[in-house]
């Protein structure tokens, strides 16, 4: 599960990026995943799940230790993308786990 391409993309990253909640949950259930794995642009599984509005998977990633304020190379965070795409429940969840509103 820790395998990744030169770009930093792992199976967990791809599952999250493509919105495959069930597959993302399978990877999260293993102990050998890095919830903060970043691709070459700094995007993490949490970043994609927040953008896609998958509240349950966002919660699982946060419970697995994902950091809520990791920005991508453009300075955007999971919180900023959840807000941009109107995912209110995800915004509240990220804030409850310490995401800074300054990252909006």
JSON list of C-alpha atoms in Angstrom, two decimals:
[
{"chain": "A", "resi": 1, "resn": "UNK", "atom": "CA", "xyz": [0.00, 0.00, 0.00]},
{"chain": "A", "resi": 2, "resn": "UNK", "atom": "CA", "xyz": [2.96, 2.30, 0.47]},
{"chain": "A", "resi": 3, "resn": "UNK", "atom": "CA", "xyz": [3.99, 1.91, -3.16]},
{"chain": "A", "resi": 4, "resn": "UNK", "atom": "CA", "xyz": [3.78, 5.06, -5.20]},
{"chain": "A", "resi": 5, "resn": "UNK", "atom": "CA", "xyz": [4.74, 6.46, -8.54]},
{"chain": "A", "resi": 6, "resn": "UNK", "atom": "CA", "xyz": [7.46, 9.08, -8.95]},
{"chain": "A", "resi": 7, "resn": "UNK", "atom": "CA", "xyz": [4.66, 11.64, -8.80]},
{"chain": "A", "resi": 8, "resn": "UNK", "atom": "CA", "xyz": [3.79, 10.58, -5.23]},
{"chain": "A", "resi": 9, "resn": "UNK", "atom": "CA", "xyz": [0.48, 9.06, -6.23]},
{"chain": "A", "resi": 10, "resn": "UNK", "atom": "CA", "xyz": [-0.42, 5.96, -4.19]},
{"chain": "A", "resi": 11, "resn": "UNK", "atom": "CA", "xyz": [-3.40, 3.61, -4.58]},
{"chain": "A", "resi": 12, "resn": "UNK", "atom": "CA", "xyz": [-5.05, 5.53, -1.72]},
{"chain": "A", "resi": 13, "resn": "UNK", "atom": "CA", "xyz": [-4.42, 8.83, -3.51]},
{"chain": "A", "resi": 14, "resn": "UNK", "atom": "CA", "xyz": [-5.95, 7.50, -6.75]},
{"chain": "A", "resi": 15, "resn": "UNK", "atom": "CA", "xyz": [-9.01, 6.07, -4.98]},
{"chain": "A", "resi": 16, "resn": "UNK", "atom": "CA", "xyz": [-9.63, 9.38, -3.23]},
{"chain": "A", "resi": 17, "resn": "UNK", "atom": "CA", "xyz": [-8.92, 11.43, -6.36]},
{"chain": "A", "resi": 18, "resn": "UNK", "atom": "CA", "xyz": [-11.50, 9.51, -8.36]},
{"chain": "A", "resi": 19, "resn": "UNK", "atom": "CA", "xyz": [-14.13, 9.54, -5.62]},
{"chain": "A", "resi": 20, "resn": "UNK", "atom": "CA", "xyz": [-14.13, 5.79, -5.02]},
{"chain": "A", "resi": 21, "resn": "UNK", "atom": "CA", "xyz": [-15.36, 5.85, -1.44]},
{"chain": "A", "resi": 22, "resn": "UNK", "atom": "CA", "xyz": [-15.51, 2.07, -0.96]},
{"chain": "A", "resi": 23, "resn": "UNK", "atom": "CA", "xyz": [-11.96, 1.57, -2.25]},
{"chain": "A", "resi": 24, "resn": "UNK", "atom": "CA", "xyz": [-10.68, 4.50, -0.20]},
{"chain": "A", "resi": 25, "resn": "UNK", "atom": "CA", "xyz": [-12.22, 2.92, 2.90]},
{"chain": "A", "resi": 26, "resn": "UNK", "atom": "CA", "xyz": [-10.46, -0.37, 2.12]},
{"chain": "A", "resi": 27, "resn": "UNK", "atom": "CA", "xyz": [-7.08, 1.36, 1.95]},
{"chain": "A", "resi": 28, "resn": "UNK", "atom": "CA", "xyz": [-7.76, 3.37, 5.11]},
{"chain": "A", "resi": 29, "resn": "UNK", "atom": "CA", "xyz": [-8.63, 0.16, 6.97]},
{"chain": "A", "resi": 30, "resn": "UNK", "atom": "CA", "xyz": [-5.06, -1.08, 6.50]},
{"chain": "A", "resi": 31, "resn": "UNK", "atom": "CA", "xyz": [-2.35, 0.05, 8.87]},
{"chain": "A", "resi": 32, "resn": "UNK", "atom": "CA", "xyz": [0.20, 0.66, 6.12]},
{"chain": "A", "resi": 33, "resn": "UNK", "atom": "CA", "xyz": [-1.16, 3.78, 4.49]},
{"chain": "A", "resi": 34, "resn": "UNK", "atom": "CA", "xyz": [0.05, 7.33, 4.79]},
{"chain": "A", "resi": 35, "resn": "UNK", "atom": "CA", "xyz": [-3.08, 9.51, 4.89]},
{"chain": "A", "resi": 36, "resn": "UNK", "atom": "CA", "xyz": [-0.94, 12.55, 4.08]},
{"chain": "A", "resi": 37, "resn": "UNK", "atom": "CA", "xyz": [0.73, 11.16, 0.95]},
{"chain": "A", "resi": 38, "resn": "UNK", "atom": "CA", "xyz": [1.13, 14.03, -1.50]},
{"chain": "A", "resi": 39, "resn": "UNK", "atom": "CA", "xyz": [1.45, 14.02, -5.24]},
{"chain": "A", "resi": 40, "resn": "UNK", "atom": "CA", "xyz": [3.83, 16.35, -7.09]},
{"chain": "A", "resi": 41, "resn": "UNK", "atom": "CA", "xyz": [1.37, 19.25, -6.67]},
{"chain": "A", "resi": 42, "resn": "UNK", "atom": "CA", "xyz": [0.91, 18.66, -2.93]},
{"chain": "A", "resi": 43, "resn": "UNK", "atom": "CA", "xyz": [-2.58, 17.19, -3.12]},
{"chain": "A", "resi": 44, "resn": "UNK", "atom": "CA", "xyz": [-3.48, 14.54, -0.53]},
{"chain": "A", "resi": 45, "resn": "UNK", "atom": "CA", "xyz": [-6.31, 11.99, -0.26]},
{"chain": "A", "resi": 46, "resn": "UNK", "atom": "CA", "xyz": [-7.97, 14.31, 2.30]},
{"chain": "A", "resi": 47, "resn": "UNK", "atom": "CA", "xyz": [-7.70, 17.19, -0.15]},
{"chain": "A", "resi": 48, "resn": "UNK", "atom": "CA", "xyz": [-9.59, 15.20, -2.80]},
{"chain": "A", "resi": 49, "resn": "UNK", "atom": "CA", "xyz": [-12.21, 13.74, -0.47]},
{"chain": "A", "resi": 50, "resn": "UNK", "atom": "CA", "xyz": [-12.93, 17.21, 0.95]},
{"chain": "A", "resi": 51, "resn": "UNK", "atom": "CA", "xyz": [-13.23, 18.61, -2.57]},
{"chain": "A", "resi": 52, "resn": "UNK", "atom": "CA", "xyz": [-15.58, 15.77, -3.53]},
{"chain": "A", "resi": 53, "resn": "UNK", "atom": "CA", "xyz": [-17.67, 16.22, -0.37]},
{"chain": "A", "resi": 54, "resn": "UNK", "atom": "CA", "xyz": [-17.25, 12.68, 0.96]},
{"chain": "A", "resi": 55, "resn": "UNK", "atom": "CA", "xyz": [-17.88, 13.44, 4.63]},
{"chain": "A", "resi": 56, "resn": "UNK", "atom": "CA", "xyz": [-17.59, 9.87, 5.90]},
{"chain": "A", "resi": 57, "resn": "UNK", "atom": "CA", "xyz": [-14.26, 9.29, 4.18]},
{"chain": "A", "resi": 58, "resn": "UNK", "atom": "CA", "xyz": [-12.97, 12.69, 5.34]},
{"chain": "A", "resi": 59, "resn": "UNK", "atom": "CA", "xyz": [-13.80, 11.60, 8.89]},
{"chain": "A", "resi": 60, "resn": "UNK", "atom": "CA", "xyz": [-11.97, 8.28, 8.39]},
{"chain": "A", "resi": 61, "resn": "UNK", "atom": "CA", "xyz": [-8.89, 10.02, 7.00]},
{"chain": "A", "resi": 62, "resn": "UNK", "atom": "CA", "xyz": [-8.86, 12.49, 9.90]},
{"chain": "A", "resi": 63, "resn": "UNK", "atom": "CA", "xyz": [-9.25, 9.63, 12.38]},
{"chain": "A", "resi": 64, "resn": "UNK", "atom": "CA", "xyz": [-6.31, 7.91, 10.62]},
{"chain": "A", "resi": 65, "resn": "UNK", "atom": "CA", "xyz": [-4.19, 10.99, 11.35]},
{"chain": "A", "resi": 66, "resn": "UNK", "atom": "CA", "xyz": [-4.52, 13.05, 8.17]},
{"chain": "A", "resi": 67, "resn": "UNK", "atom": "CA", "xyz": [-3.51, 16.65, 8.79]},
{"chain": "A", "resi": 68, "resn": "UNK", "atom": "CA", "xyz": [-6.35, 19.03, 7.87]},
{"chain": "A", "resi": 69, "resn": "UNK", "atom": "CA", "xyz": [-4.19, 22.03, 6.90]},
{"chain": "A", "resi": 70, "resn": "UNK", "atom": "CA", "xyz": [-1.81, 20.52, 4.33]},
{"chain": "A", "resi": 71, "resn": "UNK", "atom": "CA", "xyz": [-1.83, 22.92, 1.35]},
{"chain": "A", "resi": 72, "resn": "UNK", "atom": "CA", "xyz": [-1.23, 21.99, -2.26]},
{"chain": "A", "resi": 73, "resn": "UNK", "atom": "CA", "xyz": [1.33, 23.84, -4.38]},
{"chain": "A", "resi": 74, "resn": "UNK", "atom": "CA", "xyz": [-1.20, 26.64, -4.97]},
{"chain": "A", "resi": 75, "resn": "UNK", "atom": "CA", "xyz": [-1.72, 27.10, -1.22]},
{"chain": "A", "resi": 76, "resn": "UNK", "atom": "CA", "xyz": [-5.21, 25.61, -1.24]},
{"chain": "A", "resi": 77, "resn": "UNK", "atom": "CA", "xyz": [-6.21, 23.33, 1.63]},
{"chain": "A", "resi": 78, "resn": "UNK", "atom": "CA", "xyz": [-8.90, 20.69, 2.07]},
{"chain": "A", "resi": 79, "resn": "UNK", "atom": "CA", "xyz": [-10.93, 23.33, 3.92]},
{"chain": "A", "resi": 80, "resn": "UNK", "atom": "CA", "xyz": [-10.67, 25.87, 1.12]},
{"chain": "A", "resi": 81, "resn": "UNK", "atom": "CA", "xyz": [-11.83, 23.33, -1.44]},
{"chain": "A", "resi": 82, "resn": "UNK", "atom": "CA", "xyz": [-14.69, 22.01, 0.72]},
{"chain": "A", "resi": 83, "resn": "UNK", "atom": "CA", "xyz": [-15.87, 25.60, 1.11]},
{"chain": "A", "resi": 84, "resn": "UNK", "atom": "CA", "xyz": [-15.47, 26.38, -2.61]},
{"chain": "A", "resi": 85, "resn": "UNK", "atom": "CA", "xyz": [-17.59, 23.39, -3.60]},
{"chain": "A", "resi": 86, "resn": "UNK", "atom": "CA", "xyz": [-20.23, 24.06, -0.92]},
{"chain": "A", "resi": 87, "resn": "UNK", "atom": "CA", "xyz": [-19.66, 21.00, 1.27]},
{"chain": "A", "resi": 88, "resn": "UNK", "atom": "CA", "xyz": [-20.83, 22.51, 4.56]},
{"chain": "A", "resi": 89, "resn": "UNK", "atom": "CA", "xyz": [-20.69, 19.30, 6.59]},
{"chain": "A", "resi": 90, "resn": "UNK", "atom": "CA", "xyz": [-17.10, 18.69, 5.45]},
{"chain": "A", "resi": 91, "resn": "UNK", "atom": "CA", "xyz": [-16.16, 22.28, 6.33]},
{"chain": "A", "resi": 92, "resn": "UNK", "atom": "CA", "xyz": [-17.54, 21.82, 9.85]},
{"chain": "A", "resi": 93, "resn": "UNK", "atom": "CA", "xyz": [-15.78, 18.47, 10.22]},
{"chain": "A", "resi": 94, "resn": "UNK", "atom": "CA", "xyz": [-12.42, 19.87, 9.11]},
{"chain": "A", "resi": 95, "resn": "UNK", "atom": "CA", "xyz": [-12.78, 22.82, 11.48]},
{"chain": "A", "resi": 96, "resn": "UNK", "atom": "CA", "xyz": [-13.67, 20.46, 14.33]},
{"chain": "A", "resi": 97, "resn": "UNK", "atom": "CA", "xyz": [-10.38, 18.66, 13.64]},
{"chain": "A", "resi": 98, "resn": "UNK", "atom": "CA", "xyz": [-8.33, 21.83, 13.79]},
{"chain": "A", "resi": 99, "resn": "UNK", "atom": "CA", "xyz": [-8.38, 23.16, 10.23]},
{"chain": "A", "resi": 100, "resn": "UNK", "atom": "CA", "xyz": [-7.67, 26.86, 10.32]},
{"chain": "A", "resi": 101, "resn": "UNK", "atom": "CA", "xyz": [-10.27, 29.18, 8.86]},
{"chain": "A", "resi": 102, "resn": "UNK", "atom": "CA", "xyz": [-7.29, 31.27, 7.82]},
{"chain": "A", "resi": 103, "resn": "UNK", "atom": "CA", "xyz": [-6.71, 28.62, 5.17]},
{"chain": "A", "resi": 104, "resn": "UNK", "atom": "CA", "xyz": [-9.91, 29.69, 3.41]}
]
